mmCIF file of C-alpha atoms in Angstrom:
data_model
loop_
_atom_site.group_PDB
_atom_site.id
_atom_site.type_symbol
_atom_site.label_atom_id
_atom_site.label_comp_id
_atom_site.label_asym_id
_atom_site.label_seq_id
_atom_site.Cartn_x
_atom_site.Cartn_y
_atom_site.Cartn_z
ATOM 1 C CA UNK A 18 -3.947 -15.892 -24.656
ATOM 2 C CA UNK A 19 -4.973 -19.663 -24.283
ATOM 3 C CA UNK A 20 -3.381 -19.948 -21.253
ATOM 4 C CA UNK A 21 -4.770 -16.747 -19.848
ATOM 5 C CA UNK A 22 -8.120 -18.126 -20.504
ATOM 6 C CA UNK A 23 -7.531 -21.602 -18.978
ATOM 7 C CA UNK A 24 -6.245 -19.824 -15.536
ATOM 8 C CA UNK A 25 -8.973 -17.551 -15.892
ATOM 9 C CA UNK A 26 -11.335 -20.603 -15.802
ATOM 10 C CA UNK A 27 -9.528 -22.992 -13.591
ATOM 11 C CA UNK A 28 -10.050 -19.807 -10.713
ATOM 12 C CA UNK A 29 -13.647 -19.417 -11.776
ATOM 13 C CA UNK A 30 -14.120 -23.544 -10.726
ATOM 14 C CA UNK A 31 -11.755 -23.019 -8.124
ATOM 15 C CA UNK A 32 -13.634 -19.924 -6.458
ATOM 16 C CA UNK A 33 -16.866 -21.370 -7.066
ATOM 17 C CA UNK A 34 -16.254 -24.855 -5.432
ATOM 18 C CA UNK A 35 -13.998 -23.126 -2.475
ATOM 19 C CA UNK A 36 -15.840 -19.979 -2.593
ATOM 20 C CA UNK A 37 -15.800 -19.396 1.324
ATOM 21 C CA UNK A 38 -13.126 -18.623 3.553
ATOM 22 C CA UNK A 39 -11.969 -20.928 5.774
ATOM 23 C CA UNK A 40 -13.664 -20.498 9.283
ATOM 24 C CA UNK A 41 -12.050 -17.492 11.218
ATOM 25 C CA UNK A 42 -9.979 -16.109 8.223
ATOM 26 C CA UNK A 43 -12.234 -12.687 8.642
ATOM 27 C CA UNK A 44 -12.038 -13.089 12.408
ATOM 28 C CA UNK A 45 -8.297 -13.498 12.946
ATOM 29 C CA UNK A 46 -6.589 -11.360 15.282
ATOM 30 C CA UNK A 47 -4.900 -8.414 13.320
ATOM 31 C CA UNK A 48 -1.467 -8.769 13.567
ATOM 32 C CA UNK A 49 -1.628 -12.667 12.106
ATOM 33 C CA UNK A 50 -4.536 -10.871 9.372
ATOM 34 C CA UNK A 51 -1.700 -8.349 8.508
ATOM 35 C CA UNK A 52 0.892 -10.763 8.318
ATOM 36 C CA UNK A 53 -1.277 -13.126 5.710
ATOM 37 C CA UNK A 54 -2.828 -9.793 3.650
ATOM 38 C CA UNK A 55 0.952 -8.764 3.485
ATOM 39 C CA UNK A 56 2.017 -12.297 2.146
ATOM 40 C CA UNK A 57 -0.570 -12.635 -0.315
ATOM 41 C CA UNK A 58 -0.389 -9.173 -2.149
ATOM 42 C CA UNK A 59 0.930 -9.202 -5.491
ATOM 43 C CA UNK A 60 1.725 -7.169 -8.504
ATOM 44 C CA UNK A 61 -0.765 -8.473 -11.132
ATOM 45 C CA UNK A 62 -4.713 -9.232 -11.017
ATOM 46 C CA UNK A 63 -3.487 -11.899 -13.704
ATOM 47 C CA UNK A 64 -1.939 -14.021 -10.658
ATOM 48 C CA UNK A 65 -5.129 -15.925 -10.270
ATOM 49 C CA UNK A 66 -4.432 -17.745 -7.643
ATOM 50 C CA UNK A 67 -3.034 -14.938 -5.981
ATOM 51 C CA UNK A 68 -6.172 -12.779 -6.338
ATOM 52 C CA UNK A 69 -8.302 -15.563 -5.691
ATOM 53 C CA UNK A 70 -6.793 -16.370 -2.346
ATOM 54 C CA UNK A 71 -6.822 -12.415 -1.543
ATOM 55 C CA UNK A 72 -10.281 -12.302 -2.402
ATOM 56 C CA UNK A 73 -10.907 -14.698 0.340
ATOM 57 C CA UNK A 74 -8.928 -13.201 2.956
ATOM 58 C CA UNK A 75 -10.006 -9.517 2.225
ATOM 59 C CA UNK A 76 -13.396 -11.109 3.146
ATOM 60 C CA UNK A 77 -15.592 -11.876 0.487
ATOM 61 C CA UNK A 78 -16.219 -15.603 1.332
ATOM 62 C CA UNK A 79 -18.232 -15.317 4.082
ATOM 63 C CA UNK A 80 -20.616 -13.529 2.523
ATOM 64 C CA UNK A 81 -21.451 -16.226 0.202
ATOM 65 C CA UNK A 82 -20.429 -18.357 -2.479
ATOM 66 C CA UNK A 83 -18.930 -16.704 -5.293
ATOM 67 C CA UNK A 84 -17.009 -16.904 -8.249
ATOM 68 C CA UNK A 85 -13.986 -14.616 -9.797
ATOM 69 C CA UNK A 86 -14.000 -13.159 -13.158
ATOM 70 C CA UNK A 87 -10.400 -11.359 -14.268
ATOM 71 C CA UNK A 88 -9.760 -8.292 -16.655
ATOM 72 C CA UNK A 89 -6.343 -8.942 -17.501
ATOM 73 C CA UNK A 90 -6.073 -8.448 -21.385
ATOM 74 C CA UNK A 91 -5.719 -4.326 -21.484
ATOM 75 C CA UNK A 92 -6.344 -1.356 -18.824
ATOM 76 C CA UNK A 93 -8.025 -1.081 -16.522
ATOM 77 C CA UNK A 94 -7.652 -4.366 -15.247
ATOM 78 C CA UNK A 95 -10.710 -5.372 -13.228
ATOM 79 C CA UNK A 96 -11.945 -8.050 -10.881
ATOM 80 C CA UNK A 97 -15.761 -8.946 -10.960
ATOM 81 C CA UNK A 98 -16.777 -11.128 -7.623
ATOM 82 C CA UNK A 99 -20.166 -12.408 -8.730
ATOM 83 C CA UNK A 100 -21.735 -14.047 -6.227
ATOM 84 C CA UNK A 101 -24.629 -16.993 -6.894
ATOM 85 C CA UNK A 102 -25.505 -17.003 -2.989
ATOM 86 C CA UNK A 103 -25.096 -14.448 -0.483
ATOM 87 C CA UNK A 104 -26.276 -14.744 3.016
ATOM 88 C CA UNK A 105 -27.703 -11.431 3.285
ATOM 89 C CA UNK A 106 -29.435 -9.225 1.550
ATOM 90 C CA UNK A 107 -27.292 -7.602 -1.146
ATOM 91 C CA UNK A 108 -27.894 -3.962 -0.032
ATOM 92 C CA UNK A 109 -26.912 -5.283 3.805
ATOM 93 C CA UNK A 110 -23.377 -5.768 2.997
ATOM 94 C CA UNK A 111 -21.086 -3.542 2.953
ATOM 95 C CA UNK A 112 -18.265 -4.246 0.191
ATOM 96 C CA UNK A 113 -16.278 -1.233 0.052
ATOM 97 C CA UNK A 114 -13.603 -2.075 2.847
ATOM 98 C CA UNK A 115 -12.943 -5.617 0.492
ATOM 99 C CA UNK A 116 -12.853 -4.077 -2.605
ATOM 100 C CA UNK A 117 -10.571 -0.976 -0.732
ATOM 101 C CA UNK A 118 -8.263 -4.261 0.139
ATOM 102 C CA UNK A 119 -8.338 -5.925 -2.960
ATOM 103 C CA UNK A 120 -6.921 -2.726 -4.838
ATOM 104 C CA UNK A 121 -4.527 -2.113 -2.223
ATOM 105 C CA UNK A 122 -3.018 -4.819 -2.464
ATOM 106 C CA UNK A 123 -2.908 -6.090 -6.136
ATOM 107 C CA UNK A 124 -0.619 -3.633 -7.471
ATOM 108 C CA UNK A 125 -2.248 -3.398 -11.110
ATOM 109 C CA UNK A 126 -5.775 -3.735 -10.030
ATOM 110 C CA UNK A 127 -8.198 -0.597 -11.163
ATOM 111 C CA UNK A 128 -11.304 -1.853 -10.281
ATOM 112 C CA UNK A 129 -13.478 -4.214 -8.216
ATOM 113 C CA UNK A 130 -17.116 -4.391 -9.148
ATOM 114 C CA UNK A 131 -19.602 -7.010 -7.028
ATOM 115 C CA UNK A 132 -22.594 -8.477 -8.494
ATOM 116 C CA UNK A 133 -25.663 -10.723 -7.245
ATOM 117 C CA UNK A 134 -28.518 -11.181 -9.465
ATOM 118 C CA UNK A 135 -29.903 -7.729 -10.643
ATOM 119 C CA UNK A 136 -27.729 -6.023 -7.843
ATOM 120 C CA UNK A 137 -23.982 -4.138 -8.394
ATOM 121 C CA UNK A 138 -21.459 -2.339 -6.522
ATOM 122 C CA UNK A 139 -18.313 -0.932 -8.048
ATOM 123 C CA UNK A 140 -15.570 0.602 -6.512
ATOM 124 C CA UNK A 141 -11.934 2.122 -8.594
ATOM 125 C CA UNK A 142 -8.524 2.645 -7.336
ATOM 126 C CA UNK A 143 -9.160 6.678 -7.709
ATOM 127 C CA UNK A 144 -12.310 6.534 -5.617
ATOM 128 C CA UNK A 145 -11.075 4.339 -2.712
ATOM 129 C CA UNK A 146 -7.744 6.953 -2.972
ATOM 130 C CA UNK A 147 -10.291 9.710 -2.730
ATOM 131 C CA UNK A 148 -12.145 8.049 0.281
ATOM 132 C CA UNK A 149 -9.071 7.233 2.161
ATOM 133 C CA UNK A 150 -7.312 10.558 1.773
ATOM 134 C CA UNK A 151 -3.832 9.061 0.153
ATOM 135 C CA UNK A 152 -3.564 6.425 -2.822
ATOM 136 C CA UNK A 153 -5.001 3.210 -1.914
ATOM 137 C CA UNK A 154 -1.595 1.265 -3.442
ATOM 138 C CA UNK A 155 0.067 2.336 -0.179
ATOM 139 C CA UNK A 156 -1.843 -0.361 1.041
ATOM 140 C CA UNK A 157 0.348 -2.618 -0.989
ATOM 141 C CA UNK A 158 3.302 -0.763 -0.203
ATOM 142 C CA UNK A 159 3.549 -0.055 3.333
ATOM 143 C CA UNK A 160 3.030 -2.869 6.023
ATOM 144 C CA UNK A 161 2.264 -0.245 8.823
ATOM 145 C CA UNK A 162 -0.507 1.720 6.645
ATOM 146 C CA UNK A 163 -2.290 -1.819 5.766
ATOM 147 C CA UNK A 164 -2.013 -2.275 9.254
ATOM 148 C CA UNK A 165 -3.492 0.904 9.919
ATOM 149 C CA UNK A 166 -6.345 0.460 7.939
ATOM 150 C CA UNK A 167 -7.481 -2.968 9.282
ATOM 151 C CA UNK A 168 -7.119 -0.827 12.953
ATOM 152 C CA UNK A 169 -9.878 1.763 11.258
ATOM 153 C CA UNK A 170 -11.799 -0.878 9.438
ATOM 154 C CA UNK A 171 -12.796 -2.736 12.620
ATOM 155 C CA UNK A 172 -13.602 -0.024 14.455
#
């Protein structure tokens, strides 16, 4: 439990001092975005590291600075991105194709709620399923339906 709380606050400092991606990580050209979403999946939202680099390349960094907060003692297991600066207004960003990404590809992950200030947005495994039309873990599962989805995403 100790050491669950010390990685929980090592990726809150970590997030919070690194909390951008690095230039062009949103930007890259899809195959080489597949290819690093793909690598950097994983089975539990209690591989902080992991999730924090995820977080990152699903695209929350260049919205702002943020920092991570994991729900990893029981079900659901949830992921809070609070951010302490955003670059836009918070109802001018649209969070649902990260938070889609980050529960397709964390294999455990029920939830991804975004705050800023007074201001949230939640999103659940069932309701990005529902959106998409077939369970958003196939995101996780299948390299050509991640793929896919980045295709439909852009566009």
């Amino acid at each position: 439990m100790l050491r669950a709380q010390v990685a929980v606050g090592a990726l809150l400092i970590a997030v919070t001092l690194g909390g951008c991606a690095p230039s062009g990580a949103e930007k890259s050209d899809p195959p080489n975005r597949v290819q690093s979403l793909w690598s950097a999946r994983t089975d539990f939202v209690g591989d902080s590291s992991r999730v924090a680099e995820l977080a990152d390349q699903a695209g929350f960094g260049p919205a702002g600075t943020y920092s991570l907060a994991l729900q990893t003692k029981q079900a659901p297991y949830a992921m809070t991105v609070a951010f302490d600066h955003l670059d836009k207004p918070f109802d001018d960003v649209d969070f649902s194709a990260n938070a889609t990404l980050m529960l397709g590809l964390v294999s455990n992950l029920d939830m991804v709620s975004v705050t800023a200030d007074d201001h949230s947005y939640s999103l659940t495994a069932s309701a990005a399923s529902t959106s998409l039309g077939f369970d958003v873990k196939e995101l996780g599962r299948d390299e050509t339906k991640l793929e896919a989805y980045l295709d439909l995403a852009r566009d």
